[in-house]
PDB file of C-alpha atoms and ligand atoms in Angstrom:
ATOM      1  CA  UNK Y   1      74.486 -43.641   3.468  1.00 39.00           C
ATOM      2  CA  UNK Y   2      77.360 -41.516   4.820  1.00 39.00           C
ATOM      3  CA  UNK Y   3      77.328 -38.082   4.846  1.00 44.00           C
ATOM      4  CA  UNK Y   4      80.135 -37.528   1.973  1.00 42.00           C
ATOM      5  CA  UNK Y   5      78.191 -39.570  -0.448  1.00 38.00           C
ATOM      6  CA  UNK Y   6      74.879 -37.586   0.363  1.00 50.00           C
ATOM      7  CA  UNK Y   7      76.913 -34.261  -0.375  1.00 51.00           C
ATOM      8  CA  UNK Y   8      77.911 -35.495  -3.517  1.00 54.00           C
ATOM      9  CA  UNK Y   9      74.719 -36.482  -4.929  1.00 78.00           C
ATOM     10  CA  UNK Y  10      73.730 -34.395  -8.139  1.00 93.00           C
ATOM     11  CA  UNK Y  11      70.633 -32.622  -7.709  1.00 96.00           C
ATOM     12  CA  UNK Y  12      67.755 -31.776  -9.820  1.00 97.00           C
ATOM     13  CA  UNK Y  13      68.018 -28.075 -11.216  1.00 97.00           C
ATOM     14  CA  UNK Y  14      64.863 -26.002 -12.211  1.00 98.00           C
ATOM     15  CA  UNK Y  15      64.670 -22.406 -12.337  1.00 98.00           C
ATOM     16  CA  UNK Y  16      61.119 -20.083 -12.069  1.00 96.00           C
ATOM     17  CA  UNK Y  17      60.534 -16.792 -11.213  1.00 97.00           C
ATOM     18  CA  UNK Y  18      63.808 -16.083 -10.107  1.00 98.00           C
ATOM     19  CA  UNK Y  19      64.688 -18.814  -8.160  1.00 98.00           C
ATOM     20  CA  UNK Y  20      66.938 -21.779  -9.125  1.00 98.00           C
ATOM     21  CA  UNK Y  21      65.836 -24.560  -7.079  1.00 98.00           C
ATOM     22  CA  UNK Y  22      67.995 -27.934  -6.136  1.00 98.00           C
ATOM     23  CA  UNK Y  23      66.276 -30.759  -5.370  1.00 98.00           C
ATOM     24  CA  UNK Y  24      67.681 -33.882  -3.541  1.00 97.00           C
ATOM     25  CA  UNK Y  25      66.447 -37.388  -2.301  1.00 96.00           C
ATOM     26  CA  UNK Y  26      68.508 -36.868   1.111  1.00 97.00           C
ATOM     27  CA  UNK Y  27      71.006 -34.352   2.556  1.00 97.00           C
ATOM     28  CA  UNK Y  28      72.242 -33.697   6.035  1.00 97.00           C
ATOM     29  CA  UNK Y  29      70.622 -30.205   6.154  1.00 98.00           C
ATOM     30  CA  UNK Y  30      69.142 -28.437   3.572  1.00 98.00           C
ATOM     31  CA  UNK Y  31      70.786 -25.071   5.369  1.00 98.00           C
ATOM     32  CA  UNK Y  32      74.099 -26.598   5.153  1.00 98.00           C
ATOM     33  CA  UNK Y  33      74.097 -27.167   1.520  1.00 98.00           C
ATOM     34  CA  UNK Y  34      72.230 -23.518   0.521  1.00 98.00           C
ATOM     35  CA  UNK Y  35      75.114 -22.004   3.156  1.00 98.00           C
ATOM     36  CA  UNK Y  36      77.387 -21.822   0.179  1.00 97.00           C
ATOM     37  CA  UNK Y  37      75.207 -21.136  -2.701  1.00 98.00           C
ATOM     38  CA  UNK Y  38      73.986 -17.464  -4.342  1.00 98.00           C
ATOM     39  CA  UNK Y  39      70.931 -15.566  -3.512  1.00 98.00           C
ATOM     40  CA  UNK Y  40      67.934 -16.896  -4.734  1.00 98.00           C
ATOM     41  CA  UNK Y  41      68.978 -20.087  -4.536  1.00 98.00           C
ATOM     42  CA  UNK Y  42      66.544 -22.407  -3.197  1.00 98.00           C
ATOM     43  CA  UNK Y  43      67.553 -26.075  -1.911  1.00 98.00           C
ATOM     44  CA  UNK Y  44      65.005 -29.043  -1.052  1.00 98.00           C
ATOM     45  CA  UNK Y  45      64.942 -32.471  -0.011  1.00 98.00           C
ATOM     46  CA  UNK Y  46      62.878 -35.017   0.578  1.00 97.00           C
ATOM     47  CA  UNK Y  47      64.590 -36.383   4.173  1.00 97.00           C
ATOM     48  CA  UNK Y  48      67.522 -34.572   6.244  1.00 98.00           C
ATOM     49  CA  UNK Y  49      69.844 -36.985   8.114  1.00 97.00           C
ATOM     50  CA  UNK Y  50      70.932 -34.210  10.394  1.00 98.00           C
ATOM     51  CA  UNK Y  51      67.890 -31.475  10.262  1.00 98.00           C
ATOM     52  CA  UNK Y  52      68.716 -28.782  12.414  1.00 98.00           C
ATOM     53  CA  UNK Y  53      65.766 -26.998  14.594  1.00 96.00           C
ATOM     54  CA  UNK Y  54      66.597 -23.855  16.800  1.00 93.00           C
ATOM     55  CA  UNK Y  55      68.786 -24.008  20.021  1.00 87.00           C
ATOM     56  CA  UNK Y  56      70.763 -26.777  18.612  1.00 91.00           C
ATOM     57  CA  UNK Y  57      67.950 -28.758  18.641  1.00 93.00           C
ATOM     58  CA  UNK Y  58      67.305 -32.022  16.235  1.00 97.00           C
ATOM     59  CA  UNK Y  59      64.597 -31.835  13.658  1.00 98.00           C
ATOM     60  CA  UNK Y  60      62.944 -34.176  12.718  1.00 97.00           C
ATOM     61  CA  UNK Y  61      62.647 -34.655   8.645  1.00 98.00           C
ATOM     62  CA  UNK Y  62      60.978 -37.756   7.458  1.00 97.00           C
ATOM     63  CA  UNK Y  63      59.702 -38.602   3.881  1.00 98.00           C
ATOM     64  CA  UNK Y  64      56.450 -36.656   3.193  1.00 98.00           C
ATOM     65  CA  UNK Y  65      57.262 -33.025   4.964  1.00 98.00           C
ATOM     66  CA  UNK Y  66      58.743 -29.964   3.077  1.00 99.00           C
ATOM     67  CA  UNK Y  67      62.293 -29.334   3.888  1.00 98.00           C
ATOM     68  CA  UNK Y  68      63.486 -26.431   2.456  1.00 99.00           C
ATOM     69  CA  UNK Y  69      66.259 -23.297   2.562  1.00 98.00           C
ATOM     70  CA  UNK Y  70      66.035 -20.109   0.709  1.00 98.00           C
ATOM     71  CA  UNK Y  71      68.628 -17.933   0.306  1.00 98.00           C
ATOM     72  CA  UNK Y  72      68.073 -14.097   0.343  1.00 98.00           C
ATOM     73  CA  UNK Y  73      70.515 -10.982   0.214  1.00 97.00           C
ATOM     74  CA  UNK Y  74      70.004  -9.701   3.969  1.00 96.00           C
ATOM     75  CA  UNK Y  75      68.410  -6.294   3.766  1.00 93.00           C
ATOM     76  CA  UNK Y  76      70.984  -3.529   5.095  1.00 81.00           C
ATOM     77  CA  UNK Y  77      69.710  -1.763   7.656  1.00 84.00           C
ATOM     78  CA  UNK Y  78      69.046  -2.652  11.230  1.00 83.00           C
ATOM     79  CA  UNK Y  79      65.123  -2.497  11.133  1.00 88.00           C
ATOM     80  CA  UNK Y  80      65.435  -4.538   8.101  1.00 89.00           C
ATOM     81  CA  UNK Y  81      67.682  -7.269   9.508  1.00 87.00           C
ATOM     82  CA  UNK Y  82      65.428  -7.511  12.694  1.00 88.00           C
ATOM     83  CA  UNK Y  83      62.231  -7.930   9.759  1.00 96.00           C
ATOM     84  CA  UNK Y  84      63.657 -10.900   7.836  1.00 97.00           C
ATOM     85  CA  UNK Y  85      62.850 -13.451  10.127  1.00 96.00           C
ATOM     86  CA  UNK Y  86      59.391 -12.042  11.302  1.00 97.00           C
ATOM     87  CA  UNK Y  87      58.866 -11.409   6.908  1.00 97.00           C
ATOM     88  CA  UNK Y  88      59.767 -15.230   6.563  1.00 98.00           C
ATOM     89  CA  UNK Y  89      57.338 -16.315   8.975  1.00 98.00           C
ATOM     90  CA  UNK Y  90      54.612 -13.498   7.449  1.00 98.00           C
ATOM     91  CA  UNK Y  91      55.474 -15.025   3.920  1.00 98.00           C
ATOM     92  CA  UNK Y  92      54.702 -18.737   5.445  1.00 98.00           C
ATOM     93  CA  UNK Y  93      51.725 -17.898   6.750  1.00 98.00           C
ATOM     94  CA  UNK Y  94      50.495 -16.252   3.627  1.00 98.00           C
ATOM     95  CA  UNK Y  95      51.567 -19.158   1.781  1.00 98.00           C
ATOM     96  CA  UNK Y  96      49.290 -21.246   3.983  1.00 98.00           C
ATOM     97  CA  UNK Y  97      46.325 -18.963   3.580  1.00 98.00           C
ATOM     98  CA  UNK Y  98      46.460 -18.983  -0.039  1.00 98.00           C
ATOM     99  CA  UNK Y  99      46.397 -22.770   0.088  1.00 98.00           C
ATOM    100  CA  UNK Y 100      43.137 -22.834   2.319  1.00 98.00           C
ATOM    101  CA  UNK Y 101      44.689 -23.446   6.097  1.00 98.00           C
ATOM    102  CA  UNK Y 102      42.428 -21.563   8.528  1.00 97.00           C
ATOM    103  CA  UNK Y 103      43.388 -20.096  11.764  1.00 96.00           C
ATOM    104  CA  UNK Y 104      46.887 -20.078  10.794  1.00 98.00           C
ATOM    105  CA  UNK Y 105      48.858 -18.182  13.820  1.00 97.00           C
ATOM    106  CA  UNK Y 106      52.515 -17.403  14.858  1.00 98.00           C
ATOM    107  CA  UNK Y 107      54.391 -17.796  17.939  1.00 97.00           C
ATOM    108  CA  UNK Y 108      57.107 -15.129  18.288  1.00 96.00           C
ATOM    109  CA  UNK Y 109      59.496 -15.056  16.383  1.00 96.00           C
ATOM    110  CA  UNK Y 110      57.995 -17.652  13.390  1.00 95.00           C
ATOM    111  CA  UNK Y 111      56.799 -20.648  14.765  1.00 97.00           C
ATOM    112  CA  UNK Y 112      53.649 -21.354  12.644  1.00 98.00           C
ATOM    113  CA  UNK Y 113      50.800 -23.143  14.738  1.00 98.00           C
ATOM    114  CA  UNK Y 114      47.687 -23.911  13.879  1.00 98.00           C
ATOM    115  CA  UNK Y 115      45.138 -24.754  17.004  1.00 92.00           C
ATOM    116  CA  UNK Y 116      48.158 -24.608  19.032  1.00 93.00           C
ATOM    117  CA  UNK Y 117      50.158 -27.593  17.268  1.00 97.00           C
ATOM    118  CA  UNK Y 118      53.191 -26.512  15.586  1.00 98.00           C
ATOM    119  CA  UNK Y 119      52.732 -26.774  11.785  1.00 98.00           C
ATOM    120  CA  UNK Y 120      56.135 -25.514  10.543  1.00 98.00           C
ATOM    121  CA  UNK Y 121      59.434 -23.824  11.920  1.00 98.00           C
ATOM    122  CA  UNK Y 122      62.006 -21.934  10.610  1.00 98.00           C
ATOM    123  CA  UNK Y 123      65.726 -21.673  11.313  1.00 98.00           C
ATOM    124  CA  UNK Y 124      67.251 -18.611  10.026  1.00 97.00           C
ATOM    125  CA  UNK Y 125      71.150 -18.721   9.620  1.00 96.00           C
ATOM    126  CA  UNK Y 126      73.587 -16.350   7.805  1.00 95.00           C
ATOM    127  CA  UNK Y 127      76.731 -18.113   6.651  1.00 96.00           C
ATOM    128  CA  UNK Y 128      78.498 -15.174   4.410  1.00 94.00           C
ATOM    129  CA  UNK Y 129      77.946 -11.489   4.720  1.00 93.00           C
ATOM    130  CA  UNK Y 130      75.013 -10.429   2.806  1.00 95.00           C
ATOM    131  CA  UNK Y 131      73.295 -13.237   2.760  1.00 96.00           C
ATOM    132  CA  UNK Y 132      70.289 -14.944   4.640  1.00 97.00           C
ATOM    133  CA  UNK Y 133      69.549 -18.523   4.676  1.00 98.00           C
ATOM    134  CA  UNK Y 134      65.880 -19.098   5.516  1.00 98.00           C
ATOM    135  CA  UNK Y 135      65.203 -22.876   6.212  1.00 98.00           C
ATOM    136  CA  UNK Y 136      61.729 -24.150   6.187  1.00 98.00           C
ATOM    137  CA  UNK Y 137      60.083 -27.165   7.912  1.00 98.00           C
ATOM    138  CA  UNK Y 138      56.741 -27.785   7.321  1.00 98.00           C
ATOM    139  CA  UNK Y 139      54.811 -30.720   8.081  1.00 98.00           C
ATOM    140  CA  UNK Y 140      52.581 -32.014   5.149  1.00 98.00           C
ATOM    141  CA  UNK Y 141      51.992 -36.231   4.814  1.00 98.00           C
ATOM    142  CA  UNK Y 142      55.161 -37.141   7.251  1.00 98.00           C
ATOM    143  CA  UNK Y 143      54.147 -38.208  10.728  1.00 97.00           C
ATOM    144  CA  UNK Y 144      57.158 -36.779  12.946  1.00 97.00           C
ATOM    145  CA  UNK Y 145      55.708 -38.261  16.005  1.00 96.00           C
ATOM    146  CA  UNK Y 146      56.385 -41.743  14.979  1.00 97.00           C
ATOM    147  CA  UNK Y 147      60.325 -40.753  15.021  1.00 96.00           C
ATOM    148  CA  UNK Y 148      60.048 -38.743  18.160  1.00 96.00           C
ATOM    149  CA  UNK Y 149      57.527 -39.786  20.639  1.00 97.00           C
ATOM    150  CA  UNK Y 150      57.209 -36.047  22.293  1.00 96.00           C
ATOM    151  CA  UNK Y 151      56.043 -34.831  19.253  1.00 96.00           C
ATOM    152  CA  UNK Y 152      52.471 -36.507  19.627  1.00 95.00           C
ATOM    153  CA  UNK Y 153      49.680 -34.011  20.150  1.00 95.00           C
ATOM    154  CA  UNK Y 154      52.324 -31.119  19.611  1.00 96.00           C
ATOM    155  CA  UNK Y 155      52.331 -31.149  15.737  1.00 97.00           C
ATOM    156  CA  UNK Y 156      50.191 -30.744  12.790  1.00 98.00           C
ATOM    157  CA  UNK Y 157      50.334 -31.232   9.355  1.00 98.00           C
ATOM    158  CA  UNK Y 158      48.782 -30.073   6.196  1.00 98.00           C
ATOM    159  CA  UNK Y 159      47.034 -33.941   5.480  1.00 98.00           C
ATOM    160  CA  UNK Y 160      45.165 -33.125   8.702  1.00 97.00           C
ATOM    161  CA  UNK Y 161      44.281 -29.487   7.679  1.00 98.00           C
ATOM    162  CA  UNK Y 162      43.169 -29.743   4.084  1.00 98.00           C
ATOM    163  CA  UNK Y 163      41.204 -32.297   2.064  1.00 98.00           C
ATOM    164  CA  UNK Y 164      43.973 -32.631  -0.427  1.00 97.00           C
ATOM    165  CA  UNK Y 165      47.328 -31.165   0.338  1.00 98.00           C
ATOM    166  CA  UNK Y 166      49.559 -29.806  -2.454  1.00 98.00           C
ATOM    167  CA  UNK Y 167      52.150 -32.271  -3.773  1.00 98.00           C
ATOM    168  CA  UNK Y 168      55.706 -31.091  -2.353  1.00 98.00           C
ATOM    169  CA  UNK Y 169      56.943 -29.391  -5.646  1.00 97.00           C
ATOM    170  CA  UNK Y 170      53.739 -27.823  -5.939  1.00 98.00           C
ATOM    171  CA  UNK Y 171      54.068 -26.248  -2.339  1.00 98.00           C
ATOM    172  CA  UNK Y 172      57.485 -25.329  -2.799  1.00 98.00           C
ATOM    173  CA  UNK Y 173      56.624 -22.901  -5.602  1.00 98.00           C
ATOM    174  CA  UNK Y 174      54.219 -21.609  -3.534  1.00 98.00           C
ATOM    175  CA  UNK Y 175      56.335 -20.799  -0.944  1.00 98.00           C
ATOM    176  CA  UNK Y 176      59.051 -19.635  -2.665  1.00 98.00           C
ATOM    177  CA  UNK Y 177      57.087 -17.123  -4.386  1.00 98.00           C
ATOM    178  CA  UNK Y 178      55.861 -16.090  -1.463  1.00 98.00           C
ATOM    179  CA  UNK Y 179      59.130 -15.560  -0.075  1.00 98.00           C
ATOM    180  CA  UNK Y 180      60.274 -13.235  -2.726  1.00 98.00           C
ATOM    181  CA  UNK Y 181      57.175 -11.028  -2.913  1.00 98.00           C
ATOM    182  CA  UNK Y 182      57.394 -10.398   0.990  1.00 98.00           C
ATOM    183  CA  UNK Y 183      61.543  -9.742   0.352  1.00 97.00           C
ATOM    184  CA  UNK Y 184      60.846  -7.489  -2.332  1.00 97.00           C
ATOM    185  CA  UNK Y 185      58.219  -5.522  -0.211  1.00 96.00           C
ATOM    186  CA  UNK Y 186      60.535  -5.327   2.542  1.00 96.00           C
ATOM    187  CA  UNK Y 187      63.292  -4.061   0.519  1.00 94.00           C
ATOM    188  CA  UNK Y 188      61.168  -1.257  -1.691  1.00 94.00           C
ATOM    189  CA  UNK Y 189      58.357  -0.311   1.252  1.00 94.00           C
ATOM    190  CA  UNK Y 190      60.510  -1.145   4.361  1.00 94.00           C
ATOM    191  CA  UNK Y 191      59.303  -2.795   7.121  1.00 96.00           C
ATOM    192  CA  UNK Y 192      56.267  -0.778   8.820  1.00 95.00           C
ATOM    193  CA  UNK Y 193      53.572  -2.473   6.721  1.00 94.00           C
ATOM    194  CA  UNK Y 194      54.817  -6.073   7.206  1.00 96.00           C
ATOM    195  CA  UNK Y 195      54.996  -5.747  10.814  1.00 96.00           C
ATOM    196  CA  UNK Y 196      51.347  -4.378  11.011  1.00 96.00           C
ATOM    197  CA  UNK Y 197      50.579  -7.893   8.983  1.00 97.00           C
ATOM    198  CA  UNK Y 198      52.787  -9.463  11.122  1.00 97.00           C
ATOM    199  CA  UNK Y 199      50.882  -8.408  14.283  1.00 97.00           C
ATOM    200  CA  UNK Y 200      47.630  -9.748  12.944  1.00 97.00           C
ATOM    201  CA  UNK Y 201      49.197 -13.199  12.982  1.00 97.00           C
ATOM    202  CA  UNK Y 202      49.687 -13.481  16.368  1.00 96.00           C
ATOM    203  CA  UNK Y 203      46.167 -13.775  17.386  1.00 87.00           C
ATOM    204  CA  UNK Y 204      44.880 -12.908  20.956  1.00 80.00           C
ATOM    205  CA  UNK Y 205      47.719 -11.402  23.708  1.00 82.00           C
ATOM    206  CA  UNK Y 206      49.133 -14.176  25.432  1.00 90.00           C
ATOM    207  CA  UNK Y 207      50.835 -14.652  28.826  1.00 96.00           C
ATOM    208  CA  UNK Y 208      54.486 -15.420  28.252  1.00 97.00           C
ATOM    209  CA  UNK Y 209      57.594 -16.081  29.755  1.00 96.00           C
ATOM    210  CA  UNK Y 210      61.091 -14.712  28.332  1.00 97.00           C
ATOM    211  CA  UNK Y 211      64.296 -16.437  28.672  1.00 96.00           C
ATOM    212  CA  UNK Y 212      67.030 -13.801  28.475  1.00 96.00           C
ATOM    213  CA  UNK Y 213      69.750 -16.058  28.731  1.00 91.00           C
ATOM    214  CA  UNK Y 214      68.801 -17.418  32.027  1.00 93.00           C
ATOM    215  CA  UNK Y 215      66.975 -14.410  33.327  1.00 96.00           C
ATOM    216  CA  UNK Y 216      63.355 -14.581  33.121  1.00 96.00           C
ATOM    217  CA  UNK Y 217      60.792 -12.330  32.562  1.00 95.00           C
ATOM    218  CA  UNK Y 218      56.986 -12.912  32.880  1.00 95.00           C
ATOM    219  CA  UNK Y 219      54.441 -10.593  31.015  1.00 97.00           C
ATOM    220  CA  UNK Y 220      51.941 -10.255  28.278  1.00 97.00           C
ATOM    221  CA  UNK Y 221      53.365 -10.612  24.835  1.00 97.00           C
ATOM    222  CA  UNK Y 222      51.671  -7.705  22.543  1.00 96.00           C
ATOM    223  CA  UNK Y 223      53.446  -8.373  19.204  1.00 96.00           C
ATOM    224  CA  UNK Y 224      56.265  -5.700  17.618  1.00 97.00           C
ATOM    225  CA  UNK Y 225      56.666  -2.476  17.847  1.00 96.00           C
ATOM    226  CA  UNK Y 226      57.750  -0.489  14.781  1.00 94.00           C
ATOM    227  CA  UNK Y 227      61.049  -1.226  15.140  1.00 93.00           C
ATOM    228  CA  UNK Y 228      60.460  -5.064  14.653  1.00 95.00           C
ATOM    229  CA  UNK Y 229      61.320  -5.394  18.700  1.00 96.00           C
ATOM    230  CA  UNK Y 230      59.232  -7.503  20.956  1.00 97.00           C
ATOM    231  CA  UNK Y 231      56.711  -6.017  22.782  1.00 97.00           C
ATOM    232  CA  UNK Y 232      56.059  -6.971  26.662  1.00 97.00           C
ATOM    233  CA  UNK Y 233      53.340  -5.524  29.447  1.00 96.00           C
ATOM    234  CA  UNK Y 234      55.148  -6.398  32.467  1.00 89.00           C
ATOM    235  CA  UNK Y 235      53.426  -7.847  35.711  1.00 83.00           C
ATOM    236  CA  UNK Y 236      54.238  -4.539  36.659  1.00 88.00           C
ATOM    237  CA  UNK Y 237      52.437  -2.613  34.509  1.00 88.00           C
ATOM    238  CA  UNK Y 238      54.810  -1.001  32.225  1.00 95.00           C
ATOM    239  CA  UNK Y 239      55.955  -1.932  28.733  1.00 97.00           C
ATOM    240  CA  UNK Y 240      59.698  -3.589  28.029  1.00 96.00           C
ATOM    241  CA  UNK Y 241      61.012  -4.045  24.403  1.00 97.00           C
ATOM    242  CA  UNK Y 242      63.127  -6.369  23.252  1.00 96.00           C
ATOM    243  CA  UNK Y 243      65.472  -7.256  20.540  1.00 94.00           C
ATOM    244  CA  UNK Y 244      65.518 -10.678  19.024  1.00 91.00           C
ATOM    245  CA  UNK Y 245      68.876 -11.450  20.032  1.00 91.00           C
ATOM    246  CA  UNK Y 246      68.160 -10.723  23.793  1.00 94.00           C
ATOM    247  CA  UNK Y 247      65.447 -13.384  23.871  1.00 95.00           C
ATOM    248  CA  UNK Y 248      66.635 -16.919  24.119  1.00 92.00           C
ATOM    249  CA  UNK Y 249      63.237 -18.181  24.278  1.00 93.00           C
ATOM    250  CA  UNK Y 250      59.849 -17.554  24.352  1.00 96.00           C
ATOM    251  CA  UNK Y 251      57.222 -19.830  26.064  1.00 95.00           C
ATOM    252  CA  UNK Y 252      53.435 -19.306  26.198  1.00 93.00           C
ATOM    253  CA  UNK Y 253      52.337 -19.766  29.273  1.00 93.00           C
TER     254      UNK Y 253
HETATM  255  C1  BTN I   1      62.610 -24.998  14.402  1.00 53.26           C
HETATM  256  O1  BTN I   1      63.373 -25.496  15.458  1.00 53.26           O
HETATM  257  O2  BTN I   1      61.352 -24.715  14.682  1.00 53.26           O
HETATM  258  C2  BTN I   1      63.127 -24.348  13.074  1.00 53.26           C
HETATM  259  C3  BTN I   1      63.313 -25.644  12.385  1.00 53.26           C
HETATM  260  C4  BTN I   1      63.664 -25.689  11.007  1.00 53.26           C
HETATM  261  C5  BTN I   1      64.049 -26.883  10.051  1.00 53.26           C
HETATM  262  C6  BTN I   1      64.458 -26.785   8.841  1.00 53.26           C
HETATM  263  S1  BTN I   1      63.763 -27.929   7.456  1.00 53.26           S
HETATM  264  C7  BTN I   1      64.791 -27.225   6.214  1.00 53.26           C
HETATM  265  C8  BTN I   1      66.155 -26.410   7.032  1.00 53.26           C
HETATM  266  N1  BTN I   1      67.212 -27.304   7.043  1.00 53.26           N
HETATM  267  C9  BTN I   1      67.485 -27.545   8.534  1.00 53.26           C
HETATM  268  O3  BTN I   1      68.157 -28.621   8.711  1.00 53.26           O
HETATM  269  N2  BTN I   1      66.603 -26.862   9.128  1.00 53.26           N
HETATM  270  C10 BTN I   1      65.886 -26.389   8.465  1.00 53.26           C
END
């Protein structure tokens, strides 16, 4: 199926709790469909032909996974902007905890892992001033390793973690509800309380290597500070703080 006909397919529309949800059988990328939609729109597709991951990587989007994008208003100030990707990761973790998933943790900034295997990834895009698209890829009953052998033993899925994983429409409602709740908390009460909750989700302090656009720094990742900056205790015994845009990639070592 060509991309033009994909884009022209009529979605199933529904509304709930302030969200307008468009559901498709197939799109190129839900983030790209969401790019032109207003705040509190969401797009879910059964599959994506051009699923996008961070760092321009392809994202395997096979049938049975949750491929969802949510449009949120950008929170105005610098700390709010720093907080939004972290708040989105927090909302996904809190959704999963509510569903009964144990040992959920974050890897900076917002990869969601269970036992060191990736369960969900987030791609935050800003296509227009004042709106942020939060793209969520969550493995549910799909088998991404069948489409990319390098993912074998690196990913997990809800079907492996829960006796009865939710159906995709139910999971969509739970996640959108948490995204909106966490966004409202950020808007109304500020980022400080959210950063405290986010900092509980990294689990143990971990040795990491930061790639600052080719400049590599090693140390121990110690969460985020009260302004949302990454804290790195470096090998010299001092502490450095990094804004997300300075860090191209974090590798746990
Ligand atoms: C990552 O690299 O970890 C982020 C992956 C994000 C994938 C999701 S699936 C829904 C949305 N649409 C996309 O094309 N990407 C995101």
